[in-house]
Short mmCIF file of C-alpha atoms in Angstrom, two decimals:
data_model
loop_
_atom_site.label_atom_id
_atom_site.label_comp_id
_atom_site.label_asym_id
_atom_site.label_seq_id
_atom_site.Cartn_x
_atom_site.Cartn_y
_atom_site.Cartn_z
CA MET A 1 -89.40 -87.24 120.22
CA ASN A 2 -87.09 -89.52 118.21
CA VAL A 3 -83.50 -89.68 118.97
CA PRO A 4 -80.74 -91.00 116.64
CA PHE A 5 -79.17 -93.30 119.17
CA THR A 6 -79.98 -96.07 121.48
CA ALA A 7 -80.02 -96.28 125.45
CA GLU A 8 -76.90 -98.71 125.09
CA GLU A 9 -75.09 -96.15 122.67
CA PHE A 10 -75.70 -93.42 125.25
CA MET A 11 -74.47 -95.45 128.25
CA GLY A 12 -71.30 -96.55 126.11
CA ILE A 13 -70.61 -92.86 125.37
CA MET A 14 -70.95 -91.89 129.00
CA ARG A 15 -68.45 -94.78 129.98
CA THR A 16 -65.92 -93.79 127.37
CA TYR A 17 -66.13 -90.12 128.46
CA ASN A 18 -65.92 -90.71 132.28
CA LEU A 19 -62.92 -93.07 131.60
CA ALA A 20 -61.21 -90.49 129.23
CA VAL A 21 -61.49 -87.75 131.70
CA TRP A 22 -60.77 -89.43 134.97
CA PRO A 23 -59.79 -88.20 137.57
CA ALA A 24 -61.80 -85.01 136.73
CA GLN A 25 -64.76 -86.36 138.49
CA ILE A 26 -62.82 -85.86 141.86
CA ALA A 27 -61.70 -82.26 140.71
CA ALA A 28 -65.48 -81.50 140.06
CA TYR A 29 -66.63 -82.41 143.46
CA LEU A 30 -63.62 -80.54 144.98
CA LEU A 31 -64.66 -77.43 143.00
CA GLY A 32 -68.28 -77.77 143.77
CA GLY A 33 -67.44 -78.12 147.41
CA ALA A 34 -65.13 -74.99 147.14
CA ALA A 35 -68.05 -73.16 145.45
CA LEU A 36 -70.30 -73.93 148.37
CA LEU A 37 -67.68 -72.81 150.93
CA LEU A 38 -67.22 -69.54 149.18
CA THR A 39 -71.09 -68.87 149.19
CA PHE A 40 -70.93 -69.27 153.12
CA ARG A 41 -67.48 -67.85 153.88
CA ARG A 42 -67.66 -64.74 151.83
CA THR A 43 -64.60 -62.85 150.74
CA ARG A 44 -64.11 -59.95 148.31
CA TYR A 45 -63.71 -62.36 145.29
CA SER A 46 -66.15 -65.08 146.41
CA ASP A 47 -68.78 -64.29 143.77
CA ARG A 48 -66.25 -64.25 141.00
CA LEU A 49 -64.44 -67.29 142.01
CA VAL A 50 -67.85 -69.25 142.16
CA THR A 51 -68.67 -67.77 138.80
CA TYR A 52 -65.40 -69.18 137.50
CA ILE A 53 -66.21 -72.69 138.88
CA LEU A 54 -69.67 -72.56 137.30
CA ALA A 55 -68.64 -71.29 133.89
CA GLY A 56 -65.70 -73.95 133.91
CA MET A 57 -68.29 -76.66 134.24
CA TRP A 58 -70.31 -75.41 131.38
CA LEU A 59 -67.53 -75.05 129.09
CA MET A 60 -66.11 -78.60 130.18
CA ASN A 61 -69.54 -79.85 129.38
CA GLY A 62 -69.78 -77.98 125.92
CA VAL A 63 -66.11 -78.84 124.65
CA GLY A 64 -65.45 -82.03 126.65
CA TYR A 65 -68.76 -83.93 126.68
CA HIS A 66 -70.88 -82.68 123.76
CA LEU A 67 -68.34 -81.83 121.13
CA GLY A 68 -65.66 -84.30 122.25
CA PHE A 69 -67.86 -87.26 122.71
CA PHE A 70 -71.56 -86.93 122.37
CA THR A 71 -71.23 -85.79 118.66
CA ARG A 72 -70.18 -89.57 118.07
CA ILE A 73 -73.87 -90.65 118.27
CA ASN A 74 -75.88 -87.48 118.04
CA PRO A 75 -75.33 -84.69 115.35
CA ALA A 76 -77.32 -82.25 117.51
CA ALA A 77 -74.57 -82.44 119.99
CA TYR A 78 -72.62 -79.84 117.91
CA GLY A 79 -75.40 -77.32 118.76
CA PHE A 80 -75.64 -78.29 122.25
CA GLY A 81 -71.79 -77.91 122.55
CA VAL A 82 -71.96 -74.42 121.28
CA LEU A 83 -74.85 -73.40 123.43
CA PHE A 84 -72.97 -74.71 126.41
CA ILE A 85 -69.97 -72.79 125.50
CA ILE A 86 -72.01 -69.80 125.18
CA GLU A 87 -73.51 -70.15 128.67
CA GLY A 88 -70.02 -70.57 130.11
CA ALA A 89 -68.71 -67.40 128.41
CA TRP A 90 -71.97 -65.48 129.41
CA LEU A 91 -71.52 -66.52 133.07
CA ILE A 92 -68.13 -64.98 133.08
CA PHE A 93 -69.23 -61.97 131.33
CA GLU A 94 -71.96 -61.35 134.01
CA GLY A 95 -70.28 -62.61 136.99
CA VAL A 96 -66.58 -61.46 136.34
CA TRP A 97 -66.54 -58.67 133.77
CA ARG A 98 -69.73 -57.02 135.06
CA ASP A 99 -69.49 -58.38 138.54
CA ASN A 100 -73.31 -58.88 138.45
CA LEU A 101 -73.77 -62.17 140.17
CA VAL A 102 -73.98 -62.75 144.00
CA PHE A 103 -74.34 -66.16 145.45
CA GLY A 104 -75.36 -67.38 148.94
CA ARG A 105 -76.87 -64.02 150.05
CA GLY A 106 -79.55 -64.29 152.56
CA VAL A 107 -82.06 -66.95 153.63
CA ASP A 108 -85.59 -67.11 152.12
CA GLY A 109 -87.82 -69.60 150.39
CA TYR A 110 -85.88 -68.83 147.18
CA SER A 111 -82.35 -69.71 148.64
CA VAL A 112 -83.73 -72.74 150.58
CA THR A 113 -85.02 -74.34 147.25
CA GLY A 114 -81.80 -73.44 145.74
CA TRP A 115 -79.84 -75.25 148.33
CA ALA A 116 -82.16 -78.36 148.00
CA MET A 117 -81.23 -78.29 144.27
CA VAL A 118 -77.48 -78.02 144.96
CA PHE A 119 -77.92 -80.98 147.32
CA TYR A 120 -79.79 -83.00 144.71
CA ALA A 121 -77.26 -82.46 142.03
CA MET A 122 -74.35 -83.31 144.20
CA ILE A 123 -75.74 -86.05 146.60
CA LEU A 124 -79.10 -87.27 145.49
CA TYR A 125 -78.56 -87.37 141.81
CA PRO A 126 -75.74 -89.90 141.87
CA LEU A 127 -77.47 -92.11 144.70
CA LEU A 128 -80.67 -92.16 142.66
CA GLY A 129 -78.53 -93.24 139.61
CA VAL A 130 -76.98 -96.19 141.64
CA LEU A 131 -80.58 -97.24 142.82
CA SER A 132 -81.65 -97.26 139.20
CA GLY A 133 -78.66 -99.50 138.08
CA HIS A 134 -76.44 -96.53 136.48
CA LEU A 135 -73.29 -97.48 138.07
CA TYR A 136 -69.94 -95.60 137.30
CA PRO A 137 -68.51 -95.29 134.75
CA PHE A 138 -71.80 -95.38 133.05
CA SER A 139 -73.53 -92.70 135.08
CA PRO A 140 -73.52 -89.02 134.34
CA MET A 141 -71.24 -87.30 136.92
CA PHE A 142 -71.54 -84.00 138.69
CA GLY A 143 -69.87 -81.19 136.88
CA LEU A 144 -68.88 -83.12 133.94
CA ALA A 145 -72.44 -84.11 132.62
CA PRO A 146 -75.05 -81.71 131.62
CA CYS A 147 -77.84 -82.70 133.69
CA PRO A 148 -76.47 -82.49 137.19
CA THR A 149 -74.60 -79.29 136.17
CA THR A 150 -77.75 -77.52 135.03
CA ILE A 151 -79.45 -78.51 138.30
CA PHE A 152 -76.61 -77.07 140.31
CA THR A 153 -76.68 -74.02 138.21
CA PHE A 154 -80.26 -73.24 138.93
CA GLY A 155 -79.51 -74.05 142.59
CA LEU A 156 -76.74 -71.52 142.83
CA LEU A 157 -78.52 -68.94 140.97
CA LEU A 158 -81.49 -69.17 143.54
CA THR A 159 -79.11 -68.74 146.45
CA GLY A 160 -78.20 -65.29 145.53
CA ARG A 161 -79.79 -62.04 145.15
CA ASP A 162 -81.52 -60.74 141.90
CA GLY A 163 -79.82 -58.46 139.47
CA PHE A 164 -78.51 -60.66 136.73
CA PRO A 165 -80.56 -60.81 133.49
CA LEU A 166 -82.89 -63.64 133.36
CA ARG A 167 -81.69 -64.54 129.88
CA LEU A 168 -78.72 -66.19 131.76
CA ALA A 169 -81.03 -69.07 132.74
CA ALA A 170 -82.52 -69.27 129.33
CA LEU A 171 -80.13 -71.89 128.15
CA PRO A 172 -80.25 -73.98 131.41
CA PHE A 173 -84.03 -73.96 131.07
CA ILE A 174 -83.87 -75.11 127.52
CA TRP A 175 -81.53 -77.93 128.45
CA SER A 176 -83.78 -78.94 131.36
CA ILE A 177 -86.56 -79.79 128.72
CA ILE A 178 -84.20 -81.44 126.39
CA GLY A 179 -82.15 -83.48 128.86
CA SER A 180 -85.01 -84.65 130.95
CA PHE A 181 -86.51 -86.49 127.96
CA ALA A 182 -84.02 -89.31 128.91
CA ALA A 183 -85.85 -89.93 132.10
CA LEU A 184 -89.03 -90.83 130.21
CA LYS A 185 -87.43 -92.65 127.45
CA TRP A 186 -84.64 -94.73 128.96
CA GLY A 187 -85.62 -94.98 132.82
CA VAL A 188 -82.82 -92.38 133.85
CA TYR A 189 -85.08 -91.51 136.91
CA GLU A 190 -82.54 -89.22 138.43
CA ASP A 191 -82.97 -86.94 135.48
CA THR A 192 -86.72 -86.22 136.48
CA GLY A 193 -84.95 -83.77 138.97
CA LEU A 194 -83.66 -81.91 136.08
CA LEU A 195 -87.22 -81.28 134.65
CA VAL A 196 -88.43 -80.22 138.21
CA ALA A 197 -85.31 -77.97 138.56
CA GLY A 198 -85.94 -76.23 135.22
CA LEU A 199 -89.63 -75.63 135.82
CA ALA A 200 -89.47 -74.64 139.59
CA GLY A 201 -86.16 -72.69 138.87
CA GLY A 202 -87.44 -70.80 135.86
CA ILE A 203 -90.76 -69.83 137.72
CA LEU A 204 -88.97 -68.79 141.02
CA LEU A 205 -86.32 -66.83 139.24
CA VAL A 206 -89.04 -64.84 137.35
CA SER A 207 -91.02 -64.43 140.74
CA ARG A 208 -87.88 -63.19 142.51
CA LYS A 209 -87.25 -60.69 139.75
CA ARG A 210 -90.90 -59.31 139.86
CA ARG A 211 -90.66 -59.24 143.56
CA ASP A 212 -87.41 -57.28 143.69
CA ARG A 213 -88.81 -54.86 141.14
CA GLY A 214 -91.68 -54.19 143.26
CA GLU A 215 -89.60 -53.48 146.21
CA VAL A 216 -87.32 -51.04 144.16
CA THR A 217 -90.65 -49.32 143.12
CA GLU A 218 -92.01 -49.15 146.57
CA LYS A 219 -88.92 -47.62 147.88
CA SER A 220 -88.70 -45.20 145.25
CA VAL A 221 -92.37 -43.94 146.01
CA VAL A 222 -91.54 -43.70 149.60
CA ALA A 223 -88.38 -41.65 148.91
CA GLU A 224 -90.27 -39.39 146.67
CA GLY A 225 -92.98 -38.86 149.33
CA LEU A 226 -90.28 -37.80 151.95
#
């Protein structure tokens, strides 16, 4: 796959973006921490607040990063920006308007994997970036850059229960394929976790959907028998 910009140009745009939005990096971590707290100390509005936080990150990526900066070196970023804005709006529609998203409910293999992805996005991703020589302000930051935000999204979706349409995970999956290309081309090794999160998250979300449908069908059969 050919790209219309160099690694130096990409890192330069990341530096310009990070310096322009400072101190939004701190706010992103505070909001991410608040989202995690809301999944453990649940209130009536926990799921909606987590949805707003997650949607806000996607909108920031779409408007701030893609349309505001990445378009300077990559014309495709106009399309990426629109897709990220759509995902942010869709999250609000499903999680707030329809109240159809639940985060942090129960403990099973799906949620454990989800928490591992959240930990990777917030902690391991930047640490691996440092080890790879991608120091701030040249490094993609949590909540403000597409790749760690996508990993975080898959993680939160896996911590909850089923009920939301799988289409909600389609755009994060598409970006996990597109974004992880940088890991192979430019040695951004922290983005290998994006590809893993996309593939594993997609498979597990489909698996959970099928499992829950089977449980509903089984309960319906038992109820009819009674």
